[in-house]
GROMACS .gro file of C-alpha atoms in nm:
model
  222
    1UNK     CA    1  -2.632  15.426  -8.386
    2UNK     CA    2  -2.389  15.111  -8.437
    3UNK     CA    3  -2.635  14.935  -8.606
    4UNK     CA    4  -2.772  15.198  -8.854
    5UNK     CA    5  -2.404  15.323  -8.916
    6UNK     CA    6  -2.312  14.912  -9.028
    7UNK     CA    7  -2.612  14.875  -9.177
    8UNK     CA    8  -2.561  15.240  -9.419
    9UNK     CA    9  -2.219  15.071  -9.495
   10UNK     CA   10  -2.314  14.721  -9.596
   11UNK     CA   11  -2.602  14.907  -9.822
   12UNK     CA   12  -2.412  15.138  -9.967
   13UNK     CA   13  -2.106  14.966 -10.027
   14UNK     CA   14  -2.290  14.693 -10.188
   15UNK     CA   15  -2.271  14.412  -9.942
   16UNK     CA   16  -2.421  14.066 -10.079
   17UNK     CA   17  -2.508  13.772  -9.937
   18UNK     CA   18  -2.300  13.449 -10.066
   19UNK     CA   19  -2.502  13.114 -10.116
   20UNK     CA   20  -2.325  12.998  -9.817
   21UNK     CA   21  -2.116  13.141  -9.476
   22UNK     CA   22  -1.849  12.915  -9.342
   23UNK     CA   23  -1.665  13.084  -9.060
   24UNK     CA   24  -1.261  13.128  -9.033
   25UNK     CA   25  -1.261  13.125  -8.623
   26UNK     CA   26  -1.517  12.846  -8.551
   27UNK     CA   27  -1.627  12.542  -8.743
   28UNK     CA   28  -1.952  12.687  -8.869
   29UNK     CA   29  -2.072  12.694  -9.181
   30UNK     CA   30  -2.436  12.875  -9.249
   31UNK     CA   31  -2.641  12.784  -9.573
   32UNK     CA   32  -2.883  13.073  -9.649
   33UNK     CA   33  -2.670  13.389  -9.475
   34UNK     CA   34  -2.977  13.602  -9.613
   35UNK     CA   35  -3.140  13.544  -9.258
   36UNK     CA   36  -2.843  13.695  -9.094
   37UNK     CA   37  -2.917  13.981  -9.304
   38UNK     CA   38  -3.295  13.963  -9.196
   39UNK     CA   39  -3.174  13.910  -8.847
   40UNK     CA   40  -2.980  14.249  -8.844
   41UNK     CA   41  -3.290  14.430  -8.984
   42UNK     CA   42  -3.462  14.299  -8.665
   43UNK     CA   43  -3.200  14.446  -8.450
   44UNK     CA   44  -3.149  14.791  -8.600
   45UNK     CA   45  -3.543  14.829  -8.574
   46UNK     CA   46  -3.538  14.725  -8.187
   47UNK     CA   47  -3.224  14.936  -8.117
   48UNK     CA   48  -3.390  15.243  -8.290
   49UNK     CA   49  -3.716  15.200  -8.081
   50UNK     CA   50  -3.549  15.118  -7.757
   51UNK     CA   51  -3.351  15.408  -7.770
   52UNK     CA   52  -3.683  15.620  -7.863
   53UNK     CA   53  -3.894  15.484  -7.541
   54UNK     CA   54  -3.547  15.489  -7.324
   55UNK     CA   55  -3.353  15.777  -7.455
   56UNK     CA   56  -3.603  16.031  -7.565
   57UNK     CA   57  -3.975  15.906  -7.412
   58UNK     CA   58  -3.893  15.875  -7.102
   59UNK     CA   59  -3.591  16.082  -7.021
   60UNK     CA   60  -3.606  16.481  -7.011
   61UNK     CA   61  -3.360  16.636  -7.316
   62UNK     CA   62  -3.243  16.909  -7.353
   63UNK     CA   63  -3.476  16.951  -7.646
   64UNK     CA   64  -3.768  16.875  -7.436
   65UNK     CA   65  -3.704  17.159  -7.242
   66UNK     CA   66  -3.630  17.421  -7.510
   67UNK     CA   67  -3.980  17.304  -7.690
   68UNK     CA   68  -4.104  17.383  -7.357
   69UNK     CA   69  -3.930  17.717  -7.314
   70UNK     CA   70  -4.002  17.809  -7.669
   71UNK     CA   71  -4.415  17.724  -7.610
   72UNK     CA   72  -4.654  17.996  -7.457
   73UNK     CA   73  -4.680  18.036  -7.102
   74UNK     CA   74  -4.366  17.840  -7.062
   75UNK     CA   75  -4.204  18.050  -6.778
   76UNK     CA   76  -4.396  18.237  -6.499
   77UNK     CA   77  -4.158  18.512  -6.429
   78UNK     CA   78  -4.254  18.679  -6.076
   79UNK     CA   79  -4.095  19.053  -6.052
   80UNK     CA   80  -3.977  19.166  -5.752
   81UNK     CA   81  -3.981  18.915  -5.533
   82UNK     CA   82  -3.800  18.590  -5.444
   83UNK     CA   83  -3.927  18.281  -5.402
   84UNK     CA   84  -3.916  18.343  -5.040
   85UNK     CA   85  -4.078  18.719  -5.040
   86UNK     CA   86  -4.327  18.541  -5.267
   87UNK     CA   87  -4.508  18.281  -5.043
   88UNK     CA   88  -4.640  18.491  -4.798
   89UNK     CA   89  -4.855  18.703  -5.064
   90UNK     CA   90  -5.049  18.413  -5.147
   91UNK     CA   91  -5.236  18.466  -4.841
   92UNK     CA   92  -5.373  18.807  -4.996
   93UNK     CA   93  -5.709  18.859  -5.139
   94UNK     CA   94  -5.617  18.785  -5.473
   95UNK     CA   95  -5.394  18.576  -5.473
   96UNK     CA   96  -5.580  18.239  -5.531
   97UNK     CA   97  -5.517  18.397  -5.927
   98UNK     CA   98  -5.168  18.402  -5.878
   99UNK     CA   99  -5.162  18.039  -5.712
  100UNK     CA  100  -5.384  17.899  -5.977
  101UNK     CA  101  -5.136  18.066  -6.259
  102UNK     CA  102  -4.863  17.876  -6.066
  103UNK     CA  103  -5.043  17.525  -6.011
  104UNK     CA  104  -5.066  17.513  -6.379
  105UNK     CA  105  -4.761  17.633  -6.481
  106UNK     CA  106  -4.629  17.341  -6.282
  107UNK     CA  107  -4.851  17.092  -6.454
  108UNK     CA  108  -4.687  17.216  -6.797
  109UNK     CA  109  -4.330  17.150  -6.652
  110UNK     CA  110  -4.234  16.856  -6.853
  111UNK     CA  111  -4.163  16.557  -6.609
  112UNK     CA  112  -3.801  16.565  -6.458
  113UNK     CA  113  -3.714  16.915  -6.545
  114UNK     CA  114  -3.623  17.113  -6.195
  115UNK     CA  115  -3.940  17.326  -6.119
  116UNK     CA  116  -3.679  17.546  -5.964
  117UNK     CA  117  -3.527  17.611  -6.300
  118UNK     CA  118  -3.810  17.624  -6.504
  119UNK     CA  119  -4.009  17.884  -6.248
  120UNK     CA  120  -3.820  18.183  -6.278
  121UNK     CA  121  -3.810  18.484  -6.043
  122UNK     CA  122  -3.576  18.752  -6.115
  123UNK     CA  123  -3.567  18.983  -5.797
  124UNK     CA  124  -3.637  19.274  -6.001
  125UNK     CA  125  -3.902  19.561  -6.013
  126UNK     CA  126  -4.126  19.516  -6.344
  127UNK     CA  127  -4.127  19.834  -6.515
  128UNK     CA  128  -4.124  20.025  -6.891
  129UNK     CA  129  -3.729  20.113  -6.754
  130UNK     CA  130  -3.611  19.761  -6.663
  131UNK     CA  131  -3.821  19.577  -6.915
  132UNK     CA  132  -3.444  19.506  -7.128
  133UNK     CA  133  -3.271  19.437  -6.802
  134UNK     CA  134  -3.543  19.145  -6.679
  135UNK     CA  135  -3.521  18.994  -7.054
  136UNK     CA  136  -3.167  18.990  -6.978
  137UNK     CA  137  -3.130  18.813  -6.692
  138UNK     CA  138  -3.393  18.555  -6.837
  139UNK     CA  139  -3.175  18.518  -7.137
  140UNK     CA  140  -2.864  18.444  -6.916
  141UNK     CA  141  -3.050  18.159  -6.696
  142UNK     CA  142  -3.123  17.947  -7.008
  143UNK     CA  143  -2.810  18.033  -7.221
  144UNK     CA  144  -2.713  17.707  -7.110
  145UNK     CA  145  -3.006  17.548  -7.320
  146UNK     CA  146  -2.978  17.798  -7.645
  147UNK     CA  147  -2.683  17.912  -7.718
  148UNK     CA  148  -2.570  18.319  -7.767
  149UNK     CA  149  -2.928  18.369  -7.638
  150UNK     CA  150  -3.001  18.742  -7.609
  151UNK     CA  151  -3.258  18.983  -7.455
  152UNK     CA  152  -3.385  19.030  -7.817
  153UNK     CA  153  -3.523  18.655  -7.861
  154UNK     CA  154  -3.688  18.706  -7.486
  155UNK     CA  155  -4.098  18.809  -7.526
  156UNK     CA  156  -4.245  18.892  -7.211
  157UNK     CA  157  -4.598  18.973  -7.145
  158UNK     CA  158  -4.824  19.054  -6.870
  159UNK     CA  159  -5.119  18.777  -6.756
  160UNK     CA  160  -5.217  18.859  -6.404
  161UNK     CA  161  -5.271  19.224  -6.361
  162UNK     CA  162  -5.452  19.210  -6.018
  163UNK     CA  163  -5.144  19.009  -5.791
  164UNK     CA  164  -5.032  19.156  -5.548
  165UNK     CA  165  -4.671  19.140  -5.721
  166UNK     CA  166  -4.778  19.141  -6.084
  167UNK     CA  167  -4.687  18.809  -6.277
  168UNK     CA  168  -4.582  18.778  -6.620
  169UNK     CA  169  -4.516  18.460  -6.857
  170UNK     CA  170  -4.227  18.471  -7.102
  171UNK     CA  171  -4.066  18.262  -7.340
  172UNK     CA  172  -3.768  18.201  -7.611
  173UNK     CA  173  -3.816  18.272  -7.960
  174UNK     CA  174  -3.467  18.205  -8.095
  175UNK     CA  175  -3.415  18.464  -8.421
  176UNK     CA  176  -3.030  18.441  -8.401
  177UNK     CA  177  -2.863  18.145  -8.644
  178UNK     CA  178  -2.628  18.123  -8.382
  179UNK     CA  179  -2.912  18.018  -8.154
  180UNK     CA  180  -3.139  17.837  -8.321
  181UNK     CA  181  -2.864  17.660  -8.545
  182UNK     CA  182  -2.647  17.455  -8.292
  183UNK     CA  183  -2.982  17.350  -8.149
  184UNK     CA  184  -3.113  17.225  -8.478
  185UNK     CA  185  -2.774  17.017  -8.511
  186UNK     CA  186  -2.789  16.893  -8.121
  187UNK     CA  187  -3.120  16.774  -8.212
  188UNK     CA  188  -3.038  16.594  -8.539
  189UNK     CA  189  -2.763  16.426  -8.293
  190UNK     CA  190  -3.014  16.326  -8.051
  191UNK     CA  191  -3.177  16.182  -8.264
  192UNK     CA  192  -2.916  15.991  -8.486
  193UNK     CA  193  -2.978  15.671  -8.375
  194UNK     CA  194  -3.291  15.625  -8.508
  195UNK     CA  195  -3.218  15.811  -8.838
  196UNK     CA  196  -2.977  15.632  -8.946
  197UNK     CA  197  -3.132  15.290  -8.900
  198UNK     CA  198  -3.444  15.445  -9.053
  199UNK     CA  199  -3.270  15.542  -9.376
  200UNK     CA  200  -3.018  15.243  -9.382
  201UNK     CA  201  -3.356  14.999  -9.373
  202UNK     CA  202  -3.547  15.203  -9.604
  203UNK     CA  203  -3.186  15.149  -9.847
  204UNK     CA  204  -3.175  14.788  -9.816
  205UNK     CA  205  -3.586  14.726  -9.874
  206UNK     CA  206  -3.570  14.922 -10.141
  207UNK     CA  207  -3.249  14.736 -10.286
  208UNK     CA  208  -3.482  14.486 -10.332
  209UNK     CA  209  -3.746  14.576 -10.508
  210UNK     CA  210  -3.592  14.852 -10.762
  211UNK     CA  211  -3.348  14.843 -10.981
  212UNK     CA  212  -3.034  15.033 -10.813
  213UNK     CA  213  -2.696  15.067 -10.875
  214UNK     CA  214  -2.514  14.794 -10.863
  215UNK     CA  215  -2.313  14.924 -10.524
  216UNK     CA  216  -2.649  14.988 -10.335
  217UNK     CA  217  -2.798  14.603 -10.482
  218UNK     CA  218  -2.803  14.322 -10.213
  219UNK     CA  219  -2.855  13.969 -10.237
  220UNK     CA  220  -2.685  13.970 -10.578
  221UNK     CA  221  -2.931  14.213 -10.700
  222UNK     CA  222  -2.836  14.392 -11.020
   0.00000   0.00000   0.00000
């Protein structure tokens, strides 16, 4: 983000390169400063890649998980039963349907987010009369990921009919601008640092070959 930022503000402000450099700390002097410039461009464009693979690749955000939430199947909500009550009803006739439902829900858990958090059971009896309360308590376990989140942006739908304790999948469709917006502005943080550098390169190419104003021209570009 460093780089971009300096980089926006040497652009913008109209930085130009002199013929020469000569340093006031250190007796250097440095003939065709345009490389430095070149040099810098080479540094915002590893920084904004490094912190792509690093940052955001390899690393679970929190926006990986809410595109996760948000997708189908994303949550395999088991009513009625703990994790605890549930295991021993996998040995029931059926119940290779339920396991299978749960093998690949875990295979769509993206890679360091807690299965624990992302398989949900709420401990309460699935019916038309506690449909609103089980939406609830969804929405209150991933508040923490989408903010205000309420019952209303909770869809829940039925996949195995035939389990023993019937499971259903559910995910987030945020509707609320107080939901949907902070994420959309946590997410335009997240990705800042590569951005900025984007648009502070694409400003100092293009300084070059069009005619700008003179406070976005660089090498004594007019």
């Amino acid at each position: 983000m460093t780089t971009g930022t300096l980089l926006l503000v040497y652009v913008i402000g109209g930085g130009i390169a002199q013929k020469e450099w000569t340093s006031a700390l250190v007796p250097l002097r440095i003939t065709h400063p345009e490389f430095l410039i070149l040099f810098f461009c080479g540094v915002a464009m590893y920084a904004a890649w490094r912190y792509w693979y690093y940052a955001i690749h390899l690393e679970i955000t929190r926006r990986k998980i809410r595109d996760y939430l948000k997708s189908d199947k994303s949550i395999l909500v088991l009513y009625g039963k703990s994790e605890n009550e549930m295991s021993p009803t996998l040995t029931h006739l059926v119940a290779p349907k339920v396991k299978q439902a749960m093998t690949g829900h875990s295979l769509r858990i993206p890679p360091g987010f807690n299965p624990r958090e992302a398989l949900l059971f709420t401990k309460v009896d699935y019916s038309e009369s506690n449909d609103e309360l089980v939406k609830q308590i969804v929405a209150a376990a991933y508040a923490k990921y989408f903010p205000s989140l309420d019952a209303g942006q909770i869809e829940v739908r039925s996949v195995i009919d035939e389990s023993p304790q019937t499971a259903f999948w559910a995910n987030i469709t945020p509707r609320n601008t107080k939901t949907w917006l902070p994420c959309v502005v946590e997410d335009i943080d997240l990705f800042a640092p590569i951005w900025l550098n984007g648009i502070g390169l694409a400003l100092l190419f293009s300084s070059w070959v069009f005619c700008w104003p003179s406070s976005l021209c660089v090498f004594g570009g007019k």
